[in-house]
CSV table of C-alpha atoms in Angstrom, one decimal:
chain,number,residue,atom,x,y,z
A,186,MET,CA,11.0,37.3,5.1
A,187,SER,CA,10.0,33.6,4.7
A,188,LYS,CA,11.4,31.4,2.0
A,189,PRO,CA,9.0,30.6,-0.9
A,190,LYS,CA,7.5,27.2,-0.7
A,191,LYS,CA,8.5,24.6,-3.2
A,192,ILE,CA,6.2,21.9,-4.8
A,193,PHE,CA,7.1,18.3,-4.4
A,194,THR,CA,5.7,15.1,-5.8
A,195,VAL,CA,5.6,12.2,-3.3
A,196,TRP,CA,4.9,8.6,-4.0
A,197,PHE,CA,3.9,6.7,-0.8
A,198,ARG,CA,1.7,3.9,0.6
A,199,VAL,CA,-0.1,3.9,3.9
A,200,GLY,CA,-0.5,0.4,5.3
A,201,MET,CA,1.4,-2.7,6.1
A,202,ASP,CA,3.3,-5.2,4.1
A,203,PHE,CA,1.7,-8.6,4.2
A,204,LYS,CA,3.0,-12.0,3.2
A,205,GLU,CA,0.7,-14.9,2.5
A,206,THR,CA,1.4,-18.5,1.4
A,207,ILE,CA,-1.3,-19.9,-0.9
A,208,GLU,CA,-1.7,-22.9,-3.2
A,209,ALA,CA,-2.4,-21.9,-6.8
A,210,GLU,CA,-2.1,-23.1,-10.4
A,211,ASP,CA,0.0,-20.2,-11.5
A,212,ALA,CA,0.9,-16.6,-10.6
A,213,ARG,CA,-2.4,-15.2,-11.9
A,214,ASP,CA,-4.4,-17.7,-9.9
A,215,ALA,CA,-2.4,-16.8,-6.8
A,216,GLU,CA,-3.2,-13.1,-7.4
A,217,LEU,CA,-6.9,-13.8,-7.7
A,218,LYS,CA,-6.9,-16.0,-4.6
A,219,ILE,CA,-5.2,-13.3,-2.5
A,220,TRP,CA,-7.6,-10.7,-3.8
A,221,SER,CA,-10.5,-12.9,-2.7
A,222,LYS,CA,-8.9,-13.6,0.6
A,223,VAL,CA,-8.4,-9.9,1.4
A,224,ASP,CA,-11.9,-9.1,0.2
A,225,ASP,CA,-13.4,-11.8,2.4
A,226,ASN,CA,-11.3,-11.0,5.5
A,227,PHE,CA,-10.8,-7.2,5.3
A,228,LEU,CA,-13.4,-6.2,7.9
A,229,VAL,CA,-13.4,-9.5,9.9
A,230,SER,CA,-12.2,-9.0,13.5
A,231,GLY,CA,-8.5,-9.5,13.5
A,232,GLY,CA,-8.4,-9.3,9.7
A,233,TYR,CA,-6.5,-7.0,7.4
A,234,HIS,CA,-8.3,-3.8,8.4
A,235,ASP,CA,-7.6,-4.3,12.1
A,236,ARG,CA,-3.9,-5.1,11.4
A,237,ILE,CA,-3.5,-2.0,9.2
A,238,LYS,CA,-5.3,0.2,11.7
A,239,ASP,CA,-3.2,-1.0,14.7
A,240,PHE,CA,0.2,-1.1,13.0
A,241,TYR,CA,0.0,1.1,9.9
A,242,LYS,CA,3.1,3.0,8.7
A,243,THR,CA,3.6,5.4,5.9
A,244,HIS,CA,6.1,4.1,3.4
A,245,PHE,CA,7.7,6.6,1.1
A,246,TYR,CA,8.9,5.4,-2.3
A,247,ASP,CA,10.2,8.5,-3.8
A,248,ILE,CA,10.2,12.3,-3.3
A,249,VAL,CA,11.1,14.7,-6.1
A,250,GLU,CA,11.0,18.4,-6.3
A,251,GLY,CA,8.5,19.7,-8.8
A,252,VAL,CA,5.9,17.9,-10.9
A,253,PRO,CA,7.4,15.3,-13.2
A,254,ASP,CA,6.4,15.3,-16.8
A,255,GLU,CA,4.7,12.0,-17.3
A,256,SER,CA,3.6,12.5,-20.9
């Protein structure tokens, strides 16, 4: 007889970590500039999409048994 299956909640991200250096007035300006840079270069040959596609990994942040009560 097989064991009953359990339910797990898994937090994860598929992709790569990126590091960019950018000039900005403050943290919010840097965030906006990075968003713009990613949007502009996501599908460009050799851009973020190609790098994710070629080298993606699945990063697990946490795994817990059951479904956490987030109320």
